[in-house]
mmCIF file of C-alpha atoms in Angstrom:
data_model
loop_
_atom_site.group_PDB
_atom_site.id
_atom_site.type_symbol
_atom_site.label_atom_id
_atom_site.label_comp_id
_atom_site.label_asym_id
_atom_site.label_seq_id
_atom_site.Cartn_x
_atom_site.Cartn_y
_atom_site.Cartn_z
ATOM 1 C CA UNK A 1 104.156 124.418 51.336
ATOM 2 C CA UNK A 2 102.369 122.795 54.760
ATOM 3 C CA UNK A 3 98.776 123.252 55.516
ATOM 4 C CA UNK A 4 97.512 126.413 57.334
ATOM 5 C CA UNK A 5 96.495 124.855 61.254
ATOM 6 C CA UNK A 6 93.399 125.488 60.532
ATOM 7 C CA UNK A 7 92.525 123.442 57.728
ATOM 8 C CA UNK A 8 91.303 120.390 58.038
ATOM 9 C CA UNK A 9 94.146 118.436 56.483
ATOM 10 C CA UNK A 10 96.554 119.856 59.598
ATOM 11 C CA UNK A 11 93.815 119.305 62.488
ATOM 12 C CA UNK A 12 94.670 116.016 64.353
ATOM 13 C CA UNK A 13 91.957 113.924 63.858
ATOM 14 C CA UNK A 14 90.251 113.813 67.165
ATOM 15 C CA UNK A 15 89.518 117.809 66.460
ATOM 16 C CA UNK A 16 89.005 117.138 63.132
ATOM 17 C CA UNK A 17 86.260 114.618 64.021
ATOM 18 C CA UNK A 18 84.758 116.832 66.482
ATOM 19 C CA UNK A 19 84.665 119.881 64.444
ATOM 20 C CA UNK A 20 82.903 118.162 61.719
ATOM 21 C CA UNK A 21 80.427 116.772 64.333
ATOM 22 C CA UNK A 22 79.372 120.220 65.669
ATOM 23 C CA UNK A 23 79.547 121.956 62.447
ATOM 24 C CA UNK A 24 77.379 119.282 61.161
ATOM 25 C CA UNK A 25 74.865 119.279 64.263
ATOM 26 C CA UNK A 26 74.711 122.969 64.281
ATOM 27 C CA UNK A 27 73.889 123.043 60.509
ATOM 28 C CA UNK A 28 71.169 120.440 60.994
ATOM 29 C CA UNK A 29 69.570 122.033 64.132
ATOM 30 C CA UNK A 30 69.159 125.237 62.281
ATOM 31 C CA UNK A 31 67.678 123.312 58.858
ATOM 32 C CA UNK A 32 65.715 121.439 61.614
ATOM 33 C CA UNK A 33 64.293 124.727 63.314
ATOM 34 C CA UNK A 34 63.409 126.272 59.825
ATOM 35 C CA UNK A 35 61.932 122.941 57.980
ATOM 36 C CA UNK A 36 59.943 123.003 61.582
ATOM 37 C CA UNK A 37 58.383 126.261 62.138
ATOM 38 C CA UNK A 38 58.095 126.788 58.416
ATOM 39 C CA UNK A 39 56.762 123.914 56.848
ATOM 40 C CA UNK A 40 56.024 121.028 59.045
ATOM 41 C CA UNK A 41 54.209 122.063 61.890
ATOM 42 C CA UNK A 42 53.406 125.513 61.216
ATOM 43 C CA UNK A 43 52.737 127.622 64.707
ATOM 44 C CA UNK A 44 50.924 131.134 63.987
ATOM 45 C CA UNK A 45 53.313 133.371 60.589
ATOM 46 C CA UNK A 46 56.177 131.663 61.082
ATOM 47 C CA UNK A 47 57.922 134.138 63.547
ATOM 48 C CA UNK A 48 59.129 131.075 65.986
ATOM 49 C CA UNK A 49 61.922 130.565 62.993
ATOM 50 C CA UNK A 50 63.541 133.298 64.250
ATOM 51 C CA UNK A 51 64.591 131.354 67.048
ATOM 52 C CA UNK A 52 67.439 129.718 65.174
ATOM 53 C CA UNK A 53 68.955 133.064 64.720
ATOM 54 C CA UNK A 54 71.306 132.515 67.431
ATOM 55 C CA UNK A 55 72.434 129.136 65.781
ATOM 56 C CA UNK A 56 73.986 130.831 62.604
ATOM 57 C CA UNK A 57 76.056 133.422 65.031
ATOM 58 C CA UNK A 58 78.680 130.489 65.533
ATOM 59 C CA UNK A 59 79.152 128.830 63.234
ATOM 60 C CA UNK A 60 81.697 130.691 61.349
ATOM 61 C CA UNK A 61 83.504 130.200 65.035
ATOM 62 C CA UNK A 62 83.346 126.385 65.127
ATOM 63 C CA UNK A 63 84.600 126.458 61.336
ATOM 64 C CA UNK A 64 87.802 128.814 62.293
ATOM 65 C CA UNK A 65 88.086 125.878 65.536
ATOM 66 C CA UNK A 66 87.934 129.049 68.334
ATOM 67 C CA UNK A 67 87.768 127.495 71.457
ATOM 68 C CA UNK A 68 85.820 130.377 72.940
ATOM 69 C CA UNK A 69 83.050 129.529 70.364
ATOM 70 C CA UNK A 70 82.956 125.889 71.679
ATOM 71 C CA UNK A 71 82.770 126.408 74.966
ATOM 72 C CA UNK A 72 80.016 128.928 74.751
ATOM 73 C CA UNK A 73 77.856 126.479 72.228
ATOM 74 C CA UNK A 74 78.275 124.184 74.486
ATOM 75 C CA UNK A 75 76.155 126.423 77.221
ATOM 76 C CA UNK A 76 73.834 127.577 74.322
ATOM 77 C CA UNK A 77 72.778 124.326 72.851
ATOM 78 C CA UNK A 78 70.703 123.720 76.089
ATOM 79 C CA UNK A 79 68.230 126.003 75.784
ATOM 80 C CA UNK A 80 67.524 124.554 72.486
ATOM 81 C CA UNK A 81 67.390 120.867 74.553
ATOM 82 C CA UNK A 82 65.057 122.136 77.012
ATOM 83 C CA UNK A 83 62.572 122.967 74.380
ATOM 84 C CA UNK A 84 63.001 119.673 72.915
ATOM 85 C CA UNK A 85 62.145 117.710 76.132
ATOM 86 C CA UNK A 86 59.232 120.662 76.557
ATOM 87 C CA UNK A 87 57.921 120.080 73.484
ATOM 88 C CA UNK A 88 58.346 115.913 73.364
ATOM 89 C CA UNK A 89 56.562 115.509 76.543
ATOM 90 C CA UNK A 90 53.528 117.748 75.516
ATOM 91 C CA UNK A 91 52.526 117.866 71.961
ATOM 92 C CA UNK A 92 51.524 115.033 70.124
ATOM 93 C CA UNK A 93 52.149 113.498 66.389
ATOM 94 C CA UNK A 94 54.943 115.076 64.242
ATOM 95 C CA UNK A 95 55.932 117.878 66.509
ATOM 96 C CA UNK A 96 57.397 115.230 68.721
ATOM 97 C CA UNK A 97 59.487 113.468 66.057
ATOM 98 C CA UNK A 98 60.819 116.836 65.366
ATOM 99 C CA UNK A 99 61.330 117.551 68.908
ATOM 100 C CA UNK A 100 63.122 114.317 70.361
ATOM 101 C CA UNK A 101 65.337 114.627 66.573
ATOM 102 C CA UNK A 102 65.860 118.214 68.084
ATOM 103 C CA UNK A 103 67.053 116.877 71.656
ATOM 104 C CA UNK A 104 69.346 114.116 69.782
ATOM 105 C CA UNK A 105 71.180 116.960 67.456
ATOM 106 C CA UNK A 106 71.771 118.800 70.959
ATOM 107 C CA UNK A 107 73.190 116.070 72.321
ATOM 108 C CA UNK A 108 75.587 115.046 69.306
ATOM 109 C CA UNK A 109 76.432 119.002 69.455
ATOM 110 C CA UNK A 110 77.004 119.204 72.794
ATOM 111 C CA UNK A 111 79.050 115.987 73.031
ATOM 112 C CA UNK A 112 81.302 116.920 70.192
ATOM 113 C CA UNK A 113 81.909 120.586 71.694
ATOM 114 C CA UNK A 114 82.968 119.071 74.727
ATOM 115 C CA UNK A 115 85.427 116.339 72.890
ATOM 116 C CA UNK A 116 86.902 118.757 71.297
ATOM 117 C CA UNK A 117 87.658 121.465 74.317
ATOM 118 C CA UNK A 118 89.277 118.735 76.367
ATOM 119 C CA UNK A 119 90.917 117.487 73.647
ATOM 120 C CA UNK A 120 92.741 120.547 72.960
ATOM 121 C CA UNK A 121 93.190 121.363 76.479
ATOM 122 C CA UNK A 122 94.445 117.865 77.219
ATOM 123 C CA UNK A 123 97.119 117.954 74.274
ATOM 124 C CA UNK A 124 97.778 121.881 74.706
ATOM 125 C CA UNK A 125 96.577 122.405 71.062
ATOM 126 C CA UNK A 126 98.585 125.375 69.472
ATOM 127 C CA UNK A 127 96.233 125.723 67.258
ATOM 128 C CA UNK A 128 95.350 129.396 65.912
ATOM 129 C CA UNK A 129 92.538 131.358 67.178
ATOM 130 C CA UNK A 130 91.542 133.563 64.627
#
């Protein structure tokens, strides 16, 4: 019996490798924004944890390899850079580790969203949407 498309053992590898790079970026950005706000440098209750909310909305897209997801992750994942850069340039100590760790996970997420879009669009990738 051959592999569904969408598992991982059928994906070519350059989507493969992509996929697991954004699911794996995503994933840490939102353990980053929790572990943040939560624990490590602790700004008022908490509340600013809700602001990886819209982090968890795709990931279940990235994991099913919709290309709509991508591409709008792609556009998302700079907000969370600009308060990276924000946030490196003007607080001090551990809240700048955590914030230049936060600009490098947008990057690798960004990067790896992009590979894979033109990737697929390059090779006309018949991969399944839902």
């Amino acid at each position: 019996m051959p592999a569904h498309p969408a598992s991982p053992a059928a994906l070519p590898a350059p989507v493969a490798l992509s996929r697991a790079l954004a699911c794996a970026s995503l994933l840490a950005l939102i353990v980053l924004g929790l572990v943040w706000e939560l624990w490590l440098a602790r700004t008022g209750q908490g509340t600013l944890a809700l602001k990886v909310l819209p982090l968890a909305i795709p990931l279940a897209g990235l994991l099913k390899n919709r290309m709509y997801t991508y591409r709008w992750v792609s556009l998302l994942v700079w907000l969370y850079f600009i308060e990276g850069v924000v946030r490196a340039t003007t607080e001090p100590g551990v809240v700048r580790v955590l914030a230049l760790t936060e600009v490098a996970l947008c990057l690798v997420l960004f990067g790896a969203c992009a590979w894979h879009v033109r990737w697929r669009l390059a090779h006309r990738d018949p991969l399944p949407e839902a």
